[in-house]
CSV table of C-alpha atoms and ligand atoms in Angstrom, one decimal:
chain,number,residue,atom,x,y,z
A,216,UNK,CA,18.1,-3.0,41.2
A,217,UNK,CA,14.8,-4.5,40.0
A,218,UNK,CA,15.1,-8.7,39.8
A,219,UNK,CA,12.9,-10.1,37.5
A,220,UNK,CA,12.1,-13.8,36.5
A,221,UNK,CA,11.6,-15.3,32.7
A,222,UNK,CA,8.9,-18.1,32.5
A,223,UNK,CA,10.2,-19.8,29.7
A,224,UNK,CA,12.8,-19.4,27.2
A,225,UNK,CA,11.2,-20.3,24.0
A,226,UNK,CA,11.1,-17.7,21.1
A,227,UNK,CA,9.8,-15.1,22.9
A,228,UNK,CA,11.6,-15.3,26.4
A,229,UNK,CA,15.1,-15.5,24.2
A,230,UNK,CA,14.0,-12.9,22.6
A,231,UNK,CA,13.2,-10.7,26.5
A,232,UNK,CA,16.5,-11.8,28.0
A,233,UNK,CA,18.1,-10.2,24.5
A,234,UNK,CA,16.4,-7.1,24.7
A,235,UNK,CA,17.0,-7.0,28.9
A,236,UNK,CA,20.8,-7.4,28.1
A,237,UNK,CA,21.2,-5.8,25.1
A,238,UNK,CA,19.5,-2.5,26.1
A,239,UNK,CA,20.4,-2.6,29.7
A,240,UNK,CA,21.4,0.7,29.9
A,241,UNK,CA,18.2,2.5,28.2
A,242,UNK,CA,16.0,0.3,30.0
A,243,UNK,CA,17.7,1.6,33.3
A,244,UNK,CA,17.9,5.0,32.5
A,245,UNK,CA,14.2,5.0,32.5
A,246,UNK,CA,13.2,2.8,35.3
A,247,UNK,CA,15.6,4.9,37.3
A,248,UNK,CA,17.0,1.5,38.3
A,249,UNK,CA,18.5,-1.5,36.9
A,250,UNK,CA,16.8,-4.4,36.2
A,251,UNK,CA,18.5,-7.9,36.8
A,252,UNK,CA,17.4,-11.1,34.7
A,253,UNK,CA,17.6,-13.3,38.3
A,254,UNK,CA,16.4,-16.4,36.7
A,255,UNK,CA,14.9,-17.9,33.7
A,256,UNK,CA,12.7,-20.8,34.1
A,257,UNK,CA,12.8,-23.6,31.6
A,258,UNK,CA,12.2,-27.7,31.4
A,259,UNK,CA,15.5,-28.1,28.6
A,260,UNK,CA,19.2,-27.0,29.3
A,261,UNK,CA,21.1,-24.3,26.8
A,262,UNK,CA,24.2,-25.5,26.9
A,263,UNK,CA,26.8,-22.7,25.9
A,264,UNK,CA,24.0,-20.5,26.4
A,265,UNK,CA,24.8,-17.2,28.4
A,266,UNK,CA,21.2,-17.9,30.1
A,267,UNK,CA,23.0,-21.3,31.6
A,268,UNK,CA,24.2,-19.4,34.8
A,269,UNK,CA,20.7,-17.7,35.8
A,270,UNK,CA,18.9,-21.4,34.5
A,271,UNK,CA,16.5,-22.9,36.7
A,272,UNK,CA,13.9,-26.0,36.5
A,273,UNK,CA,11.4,-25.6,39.4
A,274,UNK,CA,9.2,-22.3,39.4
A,275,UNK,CA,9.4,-22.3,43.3
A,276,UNK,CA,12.5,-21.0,43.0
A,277,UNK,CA,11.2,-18.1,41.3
A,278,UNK,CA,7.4,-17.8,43.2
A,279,UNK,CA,9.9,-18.4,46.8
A,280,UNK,CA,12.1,-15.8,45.9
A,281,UNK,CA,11.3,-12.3,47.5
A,282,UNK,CA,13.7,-10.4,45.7
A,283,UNK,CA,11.9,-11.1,42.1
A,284,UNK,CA,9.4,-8.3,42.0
A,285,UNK,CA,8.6,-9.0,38.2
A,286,UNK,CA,7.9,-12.6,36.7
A,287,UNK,CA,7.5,-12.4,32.5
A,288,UNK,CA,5.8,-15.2,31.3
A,289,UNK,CA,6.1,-16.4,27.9
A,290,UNK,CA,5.2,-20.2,28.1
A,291,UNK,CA,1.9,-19.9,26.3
A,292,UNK,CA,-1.0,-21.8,26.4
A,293,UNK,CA,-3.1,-22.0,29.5
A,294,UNK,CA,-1.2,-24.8,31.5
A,295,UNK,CA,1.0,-24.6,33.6
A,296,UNK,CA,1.0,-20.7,32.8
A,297,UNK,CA,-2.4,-19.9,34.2
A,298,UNK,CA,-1.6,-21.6,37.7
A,299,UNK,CA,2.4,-20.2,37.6
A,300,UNK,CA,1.0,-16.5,37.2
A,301,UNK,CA,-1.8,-16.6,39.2
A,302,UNK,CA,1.0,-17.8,41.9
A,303,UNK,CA,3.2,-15.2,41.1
A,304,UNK,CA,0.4,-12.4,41.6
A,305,UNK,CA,-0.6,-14.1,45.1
A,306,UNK,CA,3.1,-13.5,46.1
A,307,UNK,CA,2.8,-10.3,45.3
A,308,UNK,CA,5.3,-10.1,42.0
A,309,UNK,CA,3.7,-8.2,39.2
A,310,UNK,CA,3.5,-10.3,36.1
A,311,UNK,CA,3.7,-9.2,32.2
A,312,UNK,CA,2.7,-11.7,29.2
A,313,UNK,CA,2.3,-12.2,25.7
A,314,UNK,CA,0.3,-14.9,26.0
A,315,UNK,CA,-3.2,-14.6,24.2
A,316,UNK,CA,-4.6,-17.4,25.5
A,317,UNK,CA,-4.4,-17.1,29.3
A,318,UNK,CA,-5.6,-13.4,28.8
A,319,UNK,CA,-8.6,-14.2,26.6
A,320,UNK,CA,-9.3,-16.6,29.4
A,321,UNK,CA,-8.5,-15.1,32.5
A,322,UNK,CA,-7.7,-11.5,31.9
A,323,UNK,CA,-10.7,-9.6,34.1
A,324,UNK,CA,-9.4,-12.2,36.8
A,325,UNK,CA,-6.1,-11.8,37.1
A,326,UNK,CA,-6.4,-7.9,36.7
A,327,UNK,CA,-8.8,-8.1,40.0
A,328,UNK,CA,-6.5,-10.5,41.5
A,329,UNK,CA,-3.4,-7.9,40.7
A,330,UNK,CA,-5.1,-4.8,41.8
A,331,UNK,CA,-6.5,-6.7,45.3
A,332,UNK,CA,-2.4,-7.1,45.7
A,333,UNK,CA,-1.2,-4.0,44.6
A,334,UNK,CA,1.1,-4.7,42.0
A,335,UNK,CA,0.7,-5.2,38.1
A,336,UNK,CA,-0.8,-7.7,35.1
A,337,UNK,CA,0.3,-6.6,32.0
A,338,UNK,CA,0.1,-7.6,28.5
A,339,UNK,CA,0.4,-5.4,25.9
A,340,UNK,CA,2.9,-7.9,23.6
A,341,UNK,CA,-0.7,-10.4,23.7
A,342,UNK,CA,-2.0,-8.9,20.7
A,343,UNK,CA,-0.4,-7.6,17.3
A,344,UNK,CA,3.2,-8.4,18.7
A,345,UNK,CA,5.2,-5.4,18.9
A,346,UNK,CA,2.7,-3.2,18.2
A,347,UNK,CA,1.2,-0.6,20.8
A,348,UNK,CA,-2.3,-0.8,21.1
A,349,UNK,CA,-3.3,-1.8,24.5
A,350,UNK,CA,-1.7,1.0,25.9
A,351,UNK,CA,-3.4,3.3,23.9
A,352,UNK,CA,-6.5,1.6,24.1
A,353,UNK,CA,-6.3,2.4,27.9
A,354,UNK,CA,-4.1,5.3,27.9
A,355,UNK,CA,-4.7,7.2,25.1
A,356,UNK,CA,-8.1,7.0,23.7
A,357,UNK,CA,-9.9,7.6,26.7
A,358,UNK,CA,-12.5,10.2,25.6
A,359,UNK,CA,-14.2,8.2,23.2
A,360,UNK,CA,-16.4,5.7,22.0
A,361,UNK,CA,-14.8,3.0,20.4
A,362,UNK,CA,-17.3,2.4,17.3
A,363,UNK,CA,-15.1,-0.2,15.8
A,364,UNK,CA,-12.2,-1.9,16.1
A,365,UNK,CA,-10.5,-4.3,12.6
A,366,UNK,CA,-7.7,-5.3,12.3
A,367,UNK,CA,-5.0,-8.1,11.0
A,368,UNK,CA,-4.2,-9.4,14.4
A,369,UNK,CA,-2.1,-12.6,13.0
A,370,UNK,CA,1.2,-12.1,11.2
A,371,UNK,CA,1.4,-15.8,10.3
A,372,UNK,CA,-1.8,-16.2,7.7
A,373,UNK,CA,-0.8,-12.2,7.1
A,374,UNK,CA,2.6,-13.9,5.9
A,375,UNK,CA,0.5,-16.9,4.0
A,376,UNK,CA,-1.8,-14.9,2.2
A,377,UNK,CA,0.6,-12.1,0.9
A,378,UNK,CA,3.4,-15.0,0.0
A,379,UNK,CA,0.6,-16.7,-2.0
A,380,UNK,CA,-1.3,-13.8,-3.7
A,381,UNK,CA,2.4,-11.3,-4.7
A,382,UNK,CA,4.6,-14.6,-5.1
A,383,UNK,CA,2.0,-17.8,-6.3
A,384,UNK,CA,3.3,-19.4,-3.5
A,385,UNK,CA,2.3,-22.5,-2.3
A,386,UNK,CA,0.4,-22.7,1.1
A,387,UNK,CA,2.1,-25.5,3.0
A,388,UNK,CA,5.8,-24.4,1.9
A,389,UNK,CA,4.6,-20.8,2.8
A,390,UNK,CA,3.3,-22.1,6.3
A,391,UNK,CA,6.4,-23.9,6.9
A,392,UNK,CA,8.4,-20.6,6.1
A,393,UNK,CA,6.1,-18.8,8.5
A,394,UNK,CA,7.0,-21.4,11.8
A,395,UNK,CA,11.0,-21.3,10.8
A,396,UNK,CA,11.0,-18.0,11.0
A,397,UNK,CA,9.5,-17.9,14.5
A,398,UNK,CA,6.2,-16.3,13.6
A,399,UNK,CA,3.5,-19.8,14.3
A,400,UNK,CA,2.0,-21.3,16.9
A,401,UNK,CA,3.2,-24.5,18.0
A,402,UNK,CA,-0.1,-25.8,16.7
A,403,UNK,CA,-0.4,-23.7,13.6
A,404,UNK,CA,-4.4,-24.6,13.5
A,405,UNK,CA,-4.5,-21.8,15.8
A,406,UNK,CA,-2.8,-19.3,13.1
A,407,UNK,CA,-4.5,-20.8,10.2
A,408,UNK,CA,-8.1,-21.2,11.7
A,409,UNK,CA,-8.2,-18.1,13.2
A,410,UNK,CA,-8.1,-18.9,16.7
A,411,UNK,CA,-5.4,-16.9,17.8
A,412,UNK,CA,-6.6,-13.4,16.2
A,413,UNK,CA,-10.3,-14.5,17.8
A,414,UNK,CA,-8.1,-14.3,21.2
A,415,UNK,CA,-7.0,-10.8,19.9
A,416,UNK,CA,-10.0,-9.5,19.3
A,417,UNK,CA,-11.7,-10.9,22.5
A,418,UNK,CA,-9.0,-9.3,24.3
A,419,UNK,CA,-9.0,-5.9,22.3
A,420,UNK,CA,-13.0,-5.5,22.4
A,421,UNK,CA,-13.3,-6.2,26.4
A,422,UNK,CA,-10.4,-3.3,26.9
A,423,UNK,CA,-13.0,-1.2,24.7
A,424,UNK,CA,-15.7,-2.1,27.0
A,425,UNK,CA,-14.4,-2.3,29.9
A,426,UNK,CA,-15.8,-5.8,30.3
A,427,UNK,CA,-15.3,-9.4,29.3
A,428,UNK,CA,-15.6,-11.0,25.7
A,429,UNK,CA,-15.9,-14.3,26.0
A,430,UNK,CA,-13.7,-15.6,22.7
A,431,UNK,CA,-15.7,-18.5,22.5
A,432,UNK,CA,-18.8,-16.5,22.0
A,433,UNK,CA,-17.1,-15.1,18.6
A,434,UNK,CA,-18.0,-16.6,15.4
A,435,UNK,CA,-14.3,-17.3,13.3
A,436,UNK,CA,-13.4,-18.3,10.4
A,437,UNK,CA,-9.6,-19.0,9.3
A,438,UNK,CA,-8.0,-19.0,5.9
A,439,UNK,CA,-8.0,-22.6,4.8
A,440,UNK,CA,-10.6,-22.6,2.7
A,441,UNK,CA,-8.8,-19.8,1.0
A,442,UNK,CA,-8.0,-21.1,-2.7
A,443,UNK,CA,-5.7,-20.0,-5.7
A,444,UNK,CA,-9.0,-18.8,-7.6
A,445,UNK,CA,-10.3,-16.6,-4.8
A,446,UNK,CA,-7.0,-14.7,-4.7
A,447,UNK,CA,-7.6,-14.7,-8.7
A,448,UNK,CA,-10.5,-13.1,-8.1
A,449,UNK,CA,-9.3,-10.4,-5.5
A,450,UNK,CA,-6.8,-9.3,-7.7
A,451,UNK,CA,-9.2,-9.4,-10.5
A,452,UNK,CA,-11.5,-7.0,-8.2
A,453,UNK,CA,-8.2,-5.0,-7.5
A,454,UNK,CA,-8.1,-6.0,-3.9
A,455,UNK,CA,-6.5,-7.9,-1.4
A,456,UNK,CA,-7.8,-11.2,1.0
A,457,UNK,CA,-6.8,-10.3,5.0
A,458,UNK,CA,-8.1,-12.5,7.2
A,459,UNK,CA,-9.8,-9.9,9.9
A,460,UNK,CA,-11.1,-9.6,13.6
A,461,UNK,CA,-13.3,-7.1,13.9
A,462,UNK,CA,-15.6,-5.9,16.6
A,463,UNK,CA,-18.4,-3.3,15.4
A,464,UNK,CA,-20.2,-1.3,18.2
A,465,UNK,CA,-23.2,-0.3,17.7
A,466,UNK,CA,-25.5,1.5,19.9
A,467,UNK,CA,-25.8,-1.2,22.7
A,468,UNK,CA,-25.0,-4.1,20.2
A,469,UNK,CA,-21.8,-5.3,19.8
A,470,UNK,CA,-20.7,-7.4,16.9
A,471,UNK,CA,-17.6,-9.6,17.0
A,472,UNK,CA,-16.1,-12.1,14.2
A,473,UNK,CA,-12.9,-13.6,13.0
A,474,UNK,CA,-13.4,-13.9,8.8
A,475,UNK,CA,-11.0,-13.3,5.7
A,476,UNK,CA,-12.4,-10.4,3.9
A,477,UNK,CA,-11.7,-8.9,0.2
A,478,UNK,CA,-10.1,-5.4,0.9
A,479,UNK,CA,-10.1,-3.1,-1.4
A,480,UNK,CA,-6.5,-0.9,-2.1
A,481,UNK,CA,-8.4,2.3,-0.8
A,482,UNK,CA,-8.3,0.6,2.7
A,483,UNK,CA,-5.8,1.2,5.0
A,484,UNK,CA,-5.3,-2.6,6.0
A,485,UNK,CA,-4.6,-3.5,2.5
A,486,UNK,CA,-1.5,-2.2,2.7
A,487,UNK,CA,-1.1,-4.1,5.5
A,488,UNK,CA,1.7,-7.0,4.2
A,489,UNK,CA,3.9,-10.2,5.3
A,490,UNK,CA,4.2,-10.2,9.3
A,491,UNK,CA,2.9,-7.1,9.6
A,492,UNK,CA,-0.1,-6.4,11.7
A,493,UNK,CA,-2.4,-3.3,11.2
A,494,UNK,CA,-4.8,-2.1,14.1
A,495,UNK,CA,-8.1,0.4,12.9
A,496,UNK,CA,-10.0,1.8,15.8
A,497,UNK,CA,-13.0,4.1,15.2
A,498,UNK,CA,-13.9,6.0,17.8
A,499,UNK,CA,-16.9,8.5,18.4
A,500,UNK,CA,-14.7,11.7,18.4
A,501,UNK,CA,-11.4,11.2,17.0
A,502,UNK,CA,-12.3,9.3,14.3
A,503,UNK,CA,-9.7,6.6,12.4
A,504,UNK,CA,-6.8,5.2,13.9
A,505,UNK,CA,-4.6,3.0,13.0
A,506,UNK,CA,-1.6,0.8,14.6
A,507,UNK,CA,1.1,-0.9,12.3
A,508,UNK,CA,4.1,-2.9,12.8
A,509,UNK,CA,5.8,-6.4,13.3
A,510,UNK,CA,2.8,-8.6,14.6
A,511,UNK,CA,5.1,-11.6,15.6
A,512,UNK,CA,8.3,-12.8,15.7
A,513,UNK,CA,11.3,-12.7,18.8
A,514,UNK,CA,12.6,-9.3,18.9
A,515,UNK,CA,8.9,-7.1,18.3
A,516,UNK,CA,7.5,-9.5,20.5
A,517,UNK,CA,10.1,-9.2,23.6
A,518,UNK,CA,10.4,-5.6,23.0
A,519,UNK,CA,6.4,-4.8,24.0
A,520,UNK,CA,7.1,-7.4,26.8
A,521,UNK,CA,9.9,-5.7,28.2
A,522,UNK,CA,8.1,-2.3,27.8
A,523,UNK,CA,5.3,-3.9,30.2
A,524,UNK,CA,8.3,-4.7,32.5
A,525,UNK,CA,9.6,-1.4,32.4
A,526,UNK,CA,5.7,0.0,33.2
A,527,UNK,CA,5.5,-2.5,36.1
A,528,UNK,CA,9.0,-1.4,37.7
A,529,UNK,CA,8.5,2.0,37.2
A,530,UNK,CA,5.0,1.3,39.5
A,531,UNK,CA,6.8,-1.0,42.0
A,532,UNK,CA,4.1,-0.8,45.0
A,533,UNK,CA,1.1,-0.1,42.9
A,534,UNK,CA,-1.3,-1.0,40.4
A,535,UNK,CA,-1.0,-0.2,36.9
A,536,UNK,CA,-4.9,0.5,36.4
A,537,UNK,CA,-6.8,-1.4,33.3
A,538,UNK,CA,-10.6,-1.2,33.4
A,539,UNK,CA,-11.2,-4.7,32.3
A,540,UNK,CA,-14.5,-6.4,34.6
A,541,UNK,CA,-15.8,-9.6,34.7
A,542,UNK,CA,-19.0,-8.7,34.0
A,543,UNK,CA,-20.1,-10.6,30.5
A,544,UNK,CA,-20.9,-8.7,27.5
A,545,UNK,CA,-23.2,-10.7,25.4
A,546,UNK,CA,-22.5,-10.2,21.4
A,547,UNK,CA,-25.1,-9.7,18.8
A,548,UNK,CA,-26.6,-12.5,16.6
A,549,UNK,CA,-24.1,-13.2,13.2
A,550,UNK,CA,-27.1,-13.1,11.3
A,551,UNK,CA,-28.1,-9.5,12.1
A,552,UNK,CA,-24.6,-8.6,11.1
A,553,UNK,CA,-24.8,-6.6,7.3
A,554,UNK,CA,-22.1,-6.8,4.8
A,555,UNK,CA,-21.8,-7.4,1.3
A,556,UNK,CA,-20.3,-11.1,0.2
A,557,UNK,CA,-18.1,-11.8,-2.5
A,558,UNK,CA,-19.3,-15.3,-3.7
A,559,UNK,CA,-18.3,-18.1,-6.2
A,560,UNK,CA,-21.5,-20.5,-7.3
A,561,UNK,CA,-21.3,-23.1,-9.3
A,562,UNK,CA,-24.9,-21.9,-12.1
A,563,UNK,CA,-24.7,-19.6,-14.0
A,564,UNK,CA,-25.7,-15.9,-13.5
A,565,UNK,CA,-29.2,-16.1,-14.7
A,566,UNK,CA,-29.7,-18.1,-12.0
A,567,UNK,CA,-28.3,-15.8,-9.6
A,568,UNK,CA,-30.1,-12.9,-10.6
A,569,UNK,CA,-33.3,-15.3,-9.4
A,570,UNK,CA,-32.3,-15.6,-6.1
A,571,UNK,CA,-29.7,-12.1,-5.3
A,572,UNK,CA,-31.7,-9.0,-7.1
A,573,UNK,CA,-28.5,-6.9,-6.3
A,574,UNK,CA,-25.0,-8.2,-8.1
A,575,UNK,CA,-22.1,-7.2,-9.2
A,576,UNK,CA,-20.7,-9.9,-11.9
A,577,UNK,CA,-16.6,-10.4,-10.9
A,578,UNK,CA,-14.3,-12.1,-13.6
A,579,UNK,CA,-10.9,-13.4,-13.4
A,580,UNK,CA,-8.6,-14.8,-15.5
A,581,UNK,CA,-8.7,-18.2,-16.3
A,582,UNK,CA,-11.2,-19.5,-14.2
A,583,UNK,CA,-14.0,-21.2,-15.5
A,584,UNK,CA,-17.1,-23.5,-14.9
A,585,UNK,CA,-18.4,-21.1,-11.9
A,586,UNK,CA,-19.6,-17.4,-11.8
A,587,UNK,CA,-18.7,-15.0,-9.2
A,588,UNK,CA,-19.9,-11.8,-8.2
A,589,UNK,CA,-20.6,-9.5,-5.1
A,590,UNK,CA,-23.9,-9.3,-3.3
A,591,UNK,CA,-25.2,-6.1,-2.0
A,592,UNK,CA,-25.6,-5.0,1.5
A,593,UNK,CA,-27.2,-7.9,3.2
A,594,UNK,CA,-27.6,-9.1,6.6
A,595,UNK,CA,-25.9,-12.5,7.4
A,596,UNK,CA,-28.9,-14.1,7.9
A,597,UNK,CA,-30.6,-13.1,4.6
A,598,UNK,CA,-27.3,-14.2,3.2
A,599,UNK,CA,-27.3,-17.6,4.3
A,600,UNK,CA,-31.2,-18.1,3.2
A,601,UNK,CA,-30.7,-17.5,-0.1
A,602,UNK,CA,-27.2,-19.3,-0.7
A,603,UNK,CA,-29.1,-21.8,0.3
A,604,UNK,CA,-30.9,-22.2,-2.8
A,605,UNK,CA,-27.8,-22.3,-4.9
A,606,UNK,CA,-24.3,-24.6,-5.2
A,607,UNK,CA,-21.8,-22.6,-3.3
A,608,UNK,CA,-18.1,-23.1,-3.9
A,609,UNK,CA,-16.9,-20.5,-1.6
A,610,UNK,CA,-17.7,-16.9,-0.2
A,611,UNK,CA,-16.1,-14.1,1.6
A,612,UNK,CA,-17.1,-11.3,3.1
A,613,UNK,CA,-16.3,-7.9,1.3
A,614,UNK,CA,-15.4,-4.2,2.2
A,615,UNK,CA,-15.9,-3.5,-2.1
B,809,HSE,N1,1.3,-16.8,15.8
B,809,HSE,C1,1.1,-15.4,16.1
B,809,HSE,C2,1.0,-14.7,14.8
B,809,HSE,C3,2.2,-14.9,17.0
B,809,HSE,O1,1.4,-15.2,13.8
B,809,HSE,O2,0.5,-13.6,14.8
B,809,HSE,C4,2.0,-13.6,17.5
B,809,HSE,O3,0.9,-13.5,18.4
């Protein structure tokens, strides 16, 4: 019998215990043992709650214990996690997590700190929920380059922007849909600005390195200036607004950003709806990938954190190896970055033909008083020059 510890009992750590009891018997069957919930770690009581009898309030009694040879934690945020798992690993407990933040943060560290102890830090439910894709990230696509990697890495503005472009929905009744059904962030600025997919990508582009992305080092951009006449216009341009991370690799230049974009229905991520999250890796020799599936909520979530406890206790004594060093990678400059722009200006076209030779005029319905259209192929920086010159109301970045 393998003991293992839940670090918080939240959304997500209801969600592990449920999976842990509910599919004890596969999950043994492939361990080749079974594994025992010996304690869940909380601040509140459950009262009537069948996690009452393994309860406990102090994480000593968890670190203390040598029986637990796994510890999940699923707190979030950075304290006290950071300091309860770093803990754990010095006791020599292998740890799993689907906490973006502390592995955005202190992933390369706690990898090194895991290995130097000989047991496992694993955290494949950190990014796009129940998704594989660090696993095959590390596992599977280990004879290429990764060229590119875009995906919708949060389910909750995934959730906003398909409610409110298929439905008219409102935003803040769509938001408040989104955190009742389990699927925000306590603070949903982190959904909504983008924070929490530019965790995701900072995690997903150092596994494609090898080496560390410093999230604060990406440029992002969330979905709040997102208004009713932009999705008027996507539609117009038969496409769809996803608010993307994407890391481009190119030669030794590596560009990362967090930005809606207007996809077009030829892409694969435009199909991408609701919670769902949708994963396209490039790579030199195999080519397109892509990884879909629930991107939040209890059950996805728990499941890809009890298949990195399942990893750990079936490498009880050992490492399970991720290449992930502290070395810093230093990102390319945004305005070197080309796209084309979808943009919204208050003149009239005329005067945009002055200042963009290359555009492609874009009508909806029943917008007025501004002109929209799509820019060529330009870099950021040329972008930004020339917008300068006239009244912007909004742009987006465009894959049309
Ligand atoms: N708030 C996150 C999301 C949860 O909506 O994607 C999963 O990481």
């Amino acid at each position: 019998m393998i003991n293992v510890a839940i670090m918080g009992y939240g959304t997500v750590g209801s969600g592990v215990y449920e999976v842990l009891c509910s599919n004890a018997d596969v999950i043994a069957k492939r361990v080749g043992e079974e594994i025992n919930v010996k304690y869940v770690l909380d601040l509140r009581e459950f009262p009537g709650d069948p996690v009452e009898k393994v309860l406990v309030h102090d994480v000593n009694t968890i670190l203390d214990d040598p029986e637990v040879r796994i510890v999940v934690e699923v707190m979030g945020g950075l304290k006290p996690a950071y300091d309860f798992v770093k803990s754990a690993l010095l006791k020599g407990k292998s740890v799993t997590t689907s906490n973006k933040e502390l592995v955005a943060k202190y992933g390369a560290e706690l990898i090194k700190l895991a290995k130097e102890k000989s047991v496992s830090f694993l955290f494949e439910a950190s990014v796009g929920g129940g998704i594989p894709i660090i696993r095959p990230l590390l596992t599977s696509v280990t004879s290429d380059r990764i060229e590119e990697i875009s995906g919708i890495l949060n389910g909750t503005t995934n959730y906003i922007l398909t409610a409110m472009s298929e439905e008219g929905a409102d935003y803040d009744t769509v938001l408040k849909q989104a955190q009742d059904l389990g699927y925000a962030e306590r603070n949903p600025e982190a959904d909504v600005e983008g924070y929490d997919a530019c965790r995701k990508i900072a995690i997903l582009t150092s596994l494609a390195l090898g080496s560390q992305v410093d999230f604060e080092d990406i440029y992002t951009e969330g979905i709040t200036a997102i208004d009713g006449n932009d999705i008027a216009y996507a539609k117009a341009l038969g496409g769809r607004i996803k608010l993307l991370g994407l890391s481009k690799m190119n030669g030794d230049k590596v560009y990362c950003m967090v930005a809606p974009f207007m996809v077009p229905s030829d892409q694969p991520l435009y199909a991408v709806n609701g919670v769902f999250n949708g994963i396209f890796v490039k790579g030199n020799m195999v080519g397109d990938l892509m990884f879909y599936g629930s991107g939040a909520g209890k059950l996805p979530t728990a499941s890809a954190v009890v298949g990195d406890v399942v990893e750990a206790a079936k490498n009880i004594g050992t490492t399970v190896p991720i290449e992930w060093s502290e070395e810093k990678t230093e990102l390319a400059p945004m305005k070197e970055f080309t796209c084309r722009f979808f943009v919204r200006v208050k003149e009239d076209e005329q005067a945009v033909r002055k200042v963009f030779s290359d555009i492609e005029p874009v009508k909806a319905e029943g917008v007025s008083e501004e002109f929209a259209f799509l820019t060529g192929e330009i870099s950021e920086g040329e972008f930004d020059e020339k917008i300068s010159g006239l009244t912007l109301i909004h742009s987006i970045r465009s894959y049309f």
